[in-house]
Coordinates of C-alpha atoms and ligand atoms in Angstrom, one line a residue:
M1 CA -0.1 -0.2 0.1
S2 CA 1.3 3.7 -0.8
N3 CA 0.9 6.0 1.7
N4 CA 2.5 8.8 0.1
K5 CA 1.0 12.2 -0.4
R6 CA -0.4 12.7 -3.3
G7 CA -3.7 14.0 -4.2
I8 CA -6.4 11.8 -4.9
L9 CA -6.8 13.9 -8.1
D10 CA -3.6 13.0 -9.3
M11 CA -3.9 9.1 -8.3
N12 CA -6.9 9.0 -10.7
A13 CA -6.6 10.9 -13.7
F14 CA -6.3 10.2 -17.6
D15 CA -2.3 10.0 -18.0
A16 CA -2.7 11.7 -21.3
S17 CA 1.4 10.5 -21.3
S18 CA 0.1 7.0 -21.4
Q19 CA -1.4 7.5 -24.8
E20 CA -3.7 4.4 -23.4
S21 CA -7.0 5.4 -24.8
I22 CA -6.3 8.4 -26.7
A23 CA -7.9 6.5 -29.5
S24 CA -11.2 9.0 -28.3
P25 CA -10.9 11.6 -30.6
L26 CA -12.4 14.4 -28.7
L27 CA -10.1 12.9 -26.0
K28 CA -7.0 14.1 -28.4
R29 CA -8.7 17.8 -29.0
R30 CA -8.8 18.1 -25.6
T31 CA -5.3 17.0 -24.6
D32 CA -3.9 19.4 -27.2
N33 CA -6.2 22.3 -26.5
I34 CA -5.5 22.2 -22.7
G35 CA -2.3 20.5 -22.6
A36 CA -0.7 20.1 -19.0
A37 CA -3.7 22.3 -17.1
S38 CA -5.8 19.5 -18.3
V39 CA -7.3 17.3 -15.7
L40 CA -9.4 15.0 -16.3
F41 CA -11.5 12.3 -13.4
Y42 CA -11.0 8.8 -13.8
K43 CA -8.1 6.6 -15.6
K44 CA -10.8 6.4 -18.9
P45 CA -12.7 10.1 -18.8
I46 CA -16.4 10.2 -19.3
E47 CA -18.4 12.7 -21.5
M48 CA -21.4 13.9 -19.7
V49 CA -24.2 14.8 -22.3
S50 CA -26.9 16.2 -19.8
A51 CA -28.0 15.6 -15.9
R52 CA -31.7 16.5 -14.3
G53 CA -31.8 16.0 -10.4
C54 CA -28.8 13.8 -9.1
W55 CA -28.4 12.0 -12.2
M56 CA -25.9 12.8 -14.9
T57 CA -26.1 10.9 -18.7
D58 CA -22.9 10.4 -20.7
V59 CA -22.9 10.5 -24.9
A60 CA -23.6 6.5 -24.3
G61 CA -26.7 6.9 -22.9
E62 CA -25.6 5.5 -19.9
R63 CA -26.6 7.1 -16.2
Y64 CA -24.6 7.8 -13.4
L65 CA -25.5 8.4 -9.6
D66 CA -23.7 11.8 -8.7
F67 CA -21.9 11.1 -5.1
Y68 CA -18.9 13.9 -5.8
N69 CA -20.4 17.3 -7.5
N70 CA -22.0 19.3 -4.7
V71 CA -21.9 22.7 -7.0
P72 CA -25.1 21.1 -8.6
S73 CA -26.4 20.7 -4.7
V74 CA -30.6 21.5 -5.5
G75 CA -30.2 18.9 -8.2
H76 CA -28.3 19.5 -11.9
C77 CA -29.9 21.8 -14.9
H78 CA -32.9 22.8 -11.9
P79 CA -36.3 24.3 -13.9
H80 CA -36.7 26.6 -11.1
V81 CA -32.6 27.8 -11.7
T82 CA -32.8 27.5 -15.1
A83 CA -35.8 29.6 -15.2
A84 CA -34.8 32.0 -13.6
I85 CA -31.1 33.1 -15.1
T86 CA -32.9 32.3 -18.7
Q87 CA -35.6 35.4 -17.6
Q88 CA -33.0 37.7 -16.1
L89 CA -30.5 36.9 -18.8
E90 CA -33.1 38.3 -21.3
T91 CA -34.2 41.2 -19.5
L92 CA -31.5 43.1 -18.0
N93 CA -27.6 41.9 -18.0
T94 CA -24.7 44.3 -16.4
N95 CA -22.6 45.5 -13.7
S96 CA -23.5 45.6 -10.4
R97 CA -22.7 49.4 -10.2
Y98 CA -26.0 50.5 -11.3
L99 CA -29.0 49.8 -8.4
S100 CA -30.5 46.3 -8.7
E101 CA -33.8 45.1 -7.1
I102 CA -32.7 41.8 -7.7
T103 CA -29.9 42.2 -6.1
E104 CA -30.4 44.2 -2.8
S105 CA -33.5 41.2 -2.8
Y106 CA -31.4 38.5 -2.5
L107 CA -28.1 40.0 -0.5
E108 CA -31.1 40.5 2.1
K109 CA -32.4 37.1 2.2
L110 CA -29.0 35.8 2.2
K111 CA -28.0 38.0 5.4
S112 CA -30.9 37.4 6.5
T113 CA -29.4 33.0 7.1
L114 CA -26.3 35.6 8.9
P115 CA -25.5 36.6 11.7
P116 CA -26.6 40.1 12.2
E117 CA -23.0 41.5 12.6
L118 CA -22.6 40.2 8.8
K119 CA -23.9 43.3 7.7
N120 CA -21.9 43.4 4.1
V121 CA -21.7 41.4 1.3
V122 CA -19.3 41.6 -2.2
M123 CA -20.1 39.4 -4.5
T124 CA -17.6 37.9 -6.5
C125 CA -17.7 35.1 -9.6
S126 CA -15.3 32.3 -7.8
G127 CA -14.5 30.9 -3.6
S128 CA -11.3 31.8 -4.3
E129 CA -12.0 35.5 -5.3
A130 CA -13.6 35.9 -2.0
N131 CA -11.3 34.4 -0.2
D132 CA -8.0 36.3 -1.9
L133 CA -9.7 39.3 -0.7
A134 CA -10.8 38.1 3.0
M135 CA -6.9 37.5 3.3
R136 CA -7.0 41.0 2.5
I137 CA -9.3 42.6 4.5
A138 CA -7.6 40.5 7.7
K139 CA -4.4 41.7 6.6
T140 CA -4.6 45.3 6.7
N141 CA -7.3 45.1 9.6
T142 CA -5.0 43.5 12.2
G143 CA -2.0 44.7 10.3
S144 CA -0.2 41.6 10.6
Q145 CA 0.2 39.0 8.1
G146 CA 0.4 35.4 9.0
F147 CA -2.2 32.8 8.4
I148 CA -3.6 29.2 10.4
V149 CA -4.7 26.8 8.2
T150 CA -4.6 23.1 8.4
A151 CA -2.7 20.7 7.1
T152 CA -4.7 20.1 3.8
A153 CA -6.6 23.2 3.5
Y154 CA -8.2 24.0 0.0
H155 CA -9.0 27.7 -0.5
G156 CA -8.4 28.7 -3.7
N157 CA -6.2 29.4 -7.0
T158 CA -5.3 33.2 -6.8
E159 CA -1.5 33.5 -6.0
Y160 CA -2.8 34.7 -2.6
V161 CA -4.9 32.1 -2.0
T162 CA -2.7 29.3 -3.6
Q163 CA -0.3 29.9 -0.2
V164 CA -2.9 28.5 2.3
S165 CA -4.1 26.0 0.4
P166 CA -1.4 23.0 1.1
S167 CA -3.4 20.7 -0.8
A168 CA -2.9 22.4 -3.8
L169 CA 1.4 22.5 -3.4
K170 CA 2.8 19.4 -5.0
H171 CA 6.4 20.1 -3.9
G172 CA 6.8 22.9 -1.5
V173 CA 5.7 24.0 1.9
C174 CA 3.4 27.2 2.6
P175 CA 5.5 29.8 2.7
D176 CA 6.6 31.1 6.5
Y177 CA 3.8 33.3 7.1
V178 CA 1.1 30.6 6.7
V179 CA 1.1 27.9 9.8
T180 CA -0.7 24.6 9.2
I181 CA -2.0 22.6 11.7
P182 CA -3.0 18.8 11.9
E183 CA -6.5 18.7 10.5
P184 CA -9.3 18.1 13.9
G185 CA -9.7 14.5 14.6
S186 CA -8.8 12.3 17.3
A187 CA -6.0 10.8 14.9
A188 CA -4.5 13.9 15.7
Y189 CA -6.2 15.4 18.6
G190 CA -7.8 11.9 20.6
D191 CA -10.7 12.6 22.7
D192 CA -10.8 16.2 22.9
I193 CA -11.0 17.7 19.6
E194 CA -11.7 21.0 20.7
A195 CA -8.6 21.3 23.1
G196 CA -6.3 19.8 20.8
F197 CA -6.9 22.3 18.4
N198 CA -7.2 24.7 20.5
Q199 CA -3.5 24.3 21.4
A200 CA -2.2 23.5 18.0
V201 CA -3.9 27.5 17.3
S202 CA -1.6 28.3 20.3
G203 CA 0.9 27.5 19.0
A204 CA 0.6 28.5 15.7
I205 CA -0.3 31.9 16.8
A206 CA 3.3 31.8 18.9
L207 CA 5.0 30.7 15.8
L208 CA 3.5 33.5 13.8
T209 CA 4.6 36.2 16.4
D210 CA 7.8 34.5 16.7
R211 CA 8.5 35.3 12.7
G212 CA 7.5 38.7 13.3
Y213 CA 4.4 38.4 11.4
G214 CA 1.5 37.9 13.9
V215 CA -1.3 36.5 12.8
A216 CA -4.1 38.0 10.5
A217 CA -6.5 35.3 11.0
L218 CA -8.0 31.9 11.3
L219 CA -9.0 30.7 8.1
C220 CA -10.9 27.4 8.3
D221 CA -13.3 25.3 6.1
S222 CA -16.4 24.7 8.0
I223 CA -16.4 21.3 7.6
F224 CA -12.7 20.5 7.1
S225 CA -13.6 19.1 3.6
S226 CA -10.1 18.6 1.5
D227 CA -9.0 17.5 5.1
G228 CA -11.4 14.5 4.8
V229 CA -14.2 15.8 6.5
F230 CA -13.9 16.4 9.9
S231 CA -17.8 17.9 11.5
D232 CA -17.5 16.5 15.0
P233 CA -18.0 17.1 17.9
A234 CA -20.1 20.1 17.0
G235 CA -18.7 22.9 18.8
F236 CA -15.5 22.2 18.6
L237 CA -14.2 25.2 17.0
K238 CA -15.2 27.6 20.4
S239 CA -12.2 27.8 21.8
A240 CA -10.3 28.5 18.8
V241 CA -11.9 31.3 17.8
D242 CA -11.4 32.9 20.8
T243 CA -8.1 32.7 20.9
V244 CA -7.1 33.9 17.8
H245 CA -9.8 36.7 18.8
R246 CA -7.6 36.7 21.7
A247 CA -4.3 37.7 19.9
G248 CA -6.4 40.4 18.0
G249 CA -6.7 37.6 14.6
L250 CA -9.8 37.4 12.4
Y251 CA -12.0 34.0 12.1
I252 CA -12.6 33.6 8.5
A253 CA -15.4 31.0 7.7
D254 CA -14.8 29.5 4.5
E255 CA -18.2 28.1 3.4
V256 CA -17.3 27.3 0.1
Q257 CA -18.2 23.4 0.7
P258 CA -20.6 22.9 3.3
G259 CA -23.1 26.0 3.4
F260 CA -26.3 26.5 1.5
G261 CA -28.3 23.4 3.8
R262 CA -25.7 21.0 3.3
T263 CA -24.6 19.5 6.9
G264 CA -28.5 19.7 7.7
D265 CA -28.0 20.9 11.3
C266 CA -28.1 24.6 9.9
F267 CA -27.5 26.4 6.7
W268 CA -24.0 27.5 7.4
G269 CA -21.2 25.3 8.8
F270 CA -19.9 27.6 11.3
Q271 CA -23.2 27.9 12.8
R272 CA -22.7 23.9 14.4
H273 CA -19.8 25.9 16.2
G274 CA -21.2 27.9 17.6
V275 CA -19.2 30.5 16.8
V276 CA -19.6 34.1 14.7
P277 CA -17.0 34.4 12.0
D278 CA -15.6 37.9 11.0
M279 CA -16.5 37.0 7.6
V280 CA -17.4 34.6 6.0
T281 CA -17.3 33.1 2.6
M282 CA -19.2 30.8 -0.1
G283 CA -19.4 29.8 -3.5
K284 CA -20.4 26.4 -4.9
P285 CA -24.0 25.8 -4.5
M286 CA -24.7 29.6 -4.3
G287 CA -26.3 29.2 -8.0
N288 CA -26.5 25.5 -8.7
G289 CA -23.3 26.4 -11.0
F290 CA -24.1 29.7 -11.8
P291 CA -20.5 31.3 -11.3
V292 CA -21.5 33.4 -8.3
A293 CA -20.0 33.9 -5.1
A294 CA -19.2 36.3 -2.2
L295 CA -17.5 37.5 0.7
V296 CA -20.0 38.3 3.7
V297 CA -17.9 40.7 6.2
K298 CA -18.6 42.6 9.2
P299 CA -19.2 46.4 8.2
D300 CA -15.9 48.3 9.8
L301 CA -13.9 45.1 8.3
L302 CA -14.8 46.4 4.9
Q303 CA -14.6 50.2 5.6
N304 CA -11.5 50.2 6.6
F305 CA -10.3 47.8 3.7
C306 CA -12.3 50.1 0.7
D307 CA -10.4 53.3 2.2
D308 CA -7.1 51.6 1.3
V309 CA -8.0 49.8 -1.7
G310 CA -10.8 49.9 -4.6
Y311 CA -12.7 46.2 -5.3
F312 CA -14.3 45.7 -8.2
N313 CA -15.2 42.4 -10.0
T314 CA -16.6 42.9 -13.5
F315 CA -18.7 39.6 -13.5
G316 CA -19.3 39.5 -8.9
G317 CA -22.9 40.6 -8.1
T318 CA -24.4 41.7 -11.9
P319 CA -28.4 40.5 -11.6
V320 CA -28.4 37.2 -13.4
A321 CA -26.3 36.1 -10.8
A322 CA -28.4 37.4 -7.7
A323 CA -31.3 36.0 -9.8
A324 CA -29.6 32.2 -9.9
A325 CA -28.8 32.9 -6.5
M326 CA -32.1 34.0 -5.4
A327 CA -33.9 30.8 -6.9
V328 CA -31.5 28.7 -4.9
M329 CA -32.5 30.1 -2.1
E330 CA -35.9 29.7 -3.2
V331 CA -35.3 25.8 -4.0
I332 CA -34.1 24.9 -0.7
E333 CA -37.0 26.6 1.1
Q334 CA -39.6 25.3 -0.7
E335 CA -38.5 21.7 -1.1
G336 CA -37.5 21.4 2.5
L337 CA -34.1 20.7 1.1
Q338 CA -31.7 21.3 4.4
Q339 CA -34.3 19.2 6.1
N340 CA -33.7 16.4 3.8
A341 CA -30.1 16.3 3.9
K342 CA -30.3 16.0 7.7
T343 CA -32.9 13.0 7.2
I344 CA -31.1 10.8 4.3
G345 CA -27.7 12.1 5.3
L346 CA -28.4 10.2 8.7
Y347 CA -29.6 7.5 6.7
L348 CA -26.8 7.6 4.2
R349 CA -24.9 7.4 8.0
Q350 CA -26.5 4.7 9.3
Q351 CA -26.3 2.5 6.7
L352 CA -22.4 2.9 6.2
T353 CA -21.9 2.5 9.7
L354 CA -23.7 -0.6 10.0
L355 CA -21.8 -1.5 6.4
S356 CA -18.6 -0.8 8.3
K357 CA -19.6 -3.4 11.8
T358 CA -18.3 -6.4 9.0
D359 CA -16.2 -4.8 6.9
K360 CA -12.8 -3.7 8.9
R361 CA -11.6 -1.6 5.5
I362 CA -13.8 0.6 6.6
G363 CA -12.6 3.0 9.2
E364 CA -14.3 6.0 10.9
I365 CA -17.5 7.5 8.8
R366 CA -17.5 11.1 9.9
G367 CA -19.8 13.8 8.7
A368 CA -23.5 15.8 8.8
G369 CA -25.9 15.9 6.6
L370 CA -25.1 15.3 3.2
F371 CA -21.3 15.7 4.0
I372 CA -20.0 12.7 5.0
G373 CA -16.8 11.0 4.8
L374 CA -15.4 7.6 5.0
D375 CA -12.4 6.2 5.6
L376 CA -11.1 2.8 4.0
C377 CA -8.2 1.8 5.7
D378 CA -5.8 -1.7 5.8
P379 CA -8.3 -3.8 8.2
G380 CA -4.6 -5.5 9.2
T381 CA -2.9 -2.2 10.5
G382 CA -5.9 0.2 10.5
E383 CA -3.5 2.7 8.1
P384 CA -4.9 4.9 5.7
A385 CA -5.6 2.9 2.2
A386 CA -5.6 5.3 -1.0
Q387 CA -5.1 2.6 -3.8
L388 CA -8.2 0.6 -1.8
A389 CA -9.8 4.5 -2.6
I390 CA -8.6 4.5 -6.2
Q391 CA -9.9 0.9 -6.4
V392 CA -13.5 1.7 -4.9
I393 CA -13.4 4.9 -6.6
N394 CA -13.2 3.1 -9.7
G395 CA -15.3 0.2 -9.1
L396 CA -18.1 2.4 -8.1
R397 CA -18.1 4.2 -11.7
D398 CA -18.3 1.0 -13.0
E399 CA -22.0 0.5 -10.6
K400 CA -22.7 3.8 -11.8
V401 CA -22.0 5.6 -9.2
L402 CA -19.6 9.6 -9.4
I403 CA -17.4 9.7 -6.1
G404 CA -13.8 11.5 -5.2
A405 CA -11.5 10.5 -2.2
A406 CA -10.4 13.9 0.1
G407 CA -7.8 13.4 2.7
P408 CA -3.8 14.0 3.4
Y409 CA -3.9 10.2 1.9
G410 CA -6.7 10.3 -0.6
H411 CA -8.0 7.4 1.6
T412 CA -11.2 9.4 2.9
L413 CA -14.2 8.7 0.4
K414 CA -15.7 12.3 -0.2
I415 CA -19.7 11.5 0.4
R416 CA -21.2 14.9 -1.3
P417 CA -24.1 14.2 -3.2
P418 CA -27.4 16.9 -4.6
L419 CA -29.5 17.5 -1.3
C420 CA -32.5 16.2 -3.5
L421 CA -31.3 13.0 -2.9
N422 CA -34.3 10.7 -2.0
Q423 CA -33.8 6.8 -0.3
K424 CA -33.8 5.0 -3.4
E425 CA -31.4 7.1 -4.7
A426 CA -29.4 6.6 -1.5
D427 CA -29.9 2.7 -1.2
F428 CA -28.4 2.8 -4.5
F429 CA -25.5 3.8 -3.5
I430 CA -25.8 1.8 -0.7
D431 CA -26.0 -1.7 -3.1
A432 CA -23.0 -0.5 -5.2
I433 CA -20.8 -0.1 -2.5
K434 CA -21.7 -2.9 -0.9
K435 CA -21.4 -5.0 -4.3
V436 CA -18.0 -3.3 -5.2
L437 CA -16.7 -3.9 -1.6
E438 CA -17.6 -7.5 -1.8
R439 CA -15.8 -7.2 -5.7
L440 CA -12.7 -6.7 -3.8
A441 CA -12.3 -8.7 -1.0
N442 CA -12.4 -11.3 -3.7
Ligands
PMP501 N1 -12.7 26.8 -0.3 C1 -12.9 25.3 -0.7 C2 -12.8 24.9 0.7 C3 -13.4 25.3 -2.0 O1 -13.6 23.5 -1.8 C4 -12.7 26.0 -2.9 C5 -13.0 24.8 -3.9 N2 -12.8 23.6 -4.4 C6 -12.4 26.8 -2.8 C7 -12.5 27.3 -1.0 C8 -12.1 27.9 -4.3 O2 -13.5 28.2 -5.1 P1 -13.7 28.3 -6.9 O3 -12.9 27.5 -7.4 O4 -14.9 28.6 -7.0 O5 -12.7 29.4 -6.7

């Protein structure tokens, strides 16, 4: 078993240099056009042609249950979202320098889900842009430069945000002004995750202070997705956030993955921890695939930043972006998707826990709502089993389920279907994973 720290995307991606399946003309065109930046899921890539609800259909007409993608969170190609985008696109689409009823209505709706301290919203086109801006605001307001993130975090693709995304750094380590701490799980901190995580944050602050940077912010994905999904016990973030605040730093909640009801208990991941962030960033499911993202921030922090530099984002916060995002909110409410995430998520965890009782290759199962991490391990040693994860991912593809993995070794299955998943679909997945694990045992 190899436990190197290569990302699962790398390990399970199509390898153009192998020439193995370059027979496909579309694949050749893609490789010619995109070159080294082309990363495709699976050794044998799939050409998708349509999707609806939790299902995607490929060019041969095969249907796949999507357990991978948390962007089409209210269901692929949801008709209400499509209609809202189309109608607004036919009416007006311009930049955010004009007054716009739909935009203000949306922002008021969004803010009604958030703590009242967070009064201002800056709309962007990607989670990366939102995090980049949050980091700059933290730096300006604290006068400090240091950031604390978890060891396998991902926060985006700009230069600044890549520096706090250790999972994206293939060779190097984070720069000196970034201190990484272990993911908040029992492997790193034993039984008292809150105390252990808090201690790690205190240590990071001391290090940043020693190095002369001070602490600008603790930046955490509220469900630690790329670290391998760490959700419990709810409330464990509280001490660490207090510690950062006492040291003069800010707390940025990255809700790009857990936001918009996915965790079931709450609309936002940080709310499970009973903390109030200074800034919240969001994206992915916000427009169900339409590129809309945002930073929500305390007004004084934004004011201080804007006194210093301007911020404008041409495609951020257009009326079409607002219409898409508003329609997503409406669907979540009208279809009770947060509650569904809670109910079906619990059902999935119960079924997986049952399975783990008889299969020692299944280690910890963590998560909240429809955001579940399942560790695959060597049954003898309990060590992370990354190769097994790849086999399971490809086996599930044969069973028509799409799924990915996370964590430092890529051995944590990341279970993240659309929030409209029903019990029949949950059972389809459970049957499929049972079959795959059985097959791999023989
Ligand atoms: N934060 C987290 C936690 C993410 O998972 C991602 C995207 N995977 C981002 C930020 C960046 O978002 P985007 O790709 O929209 O720039």
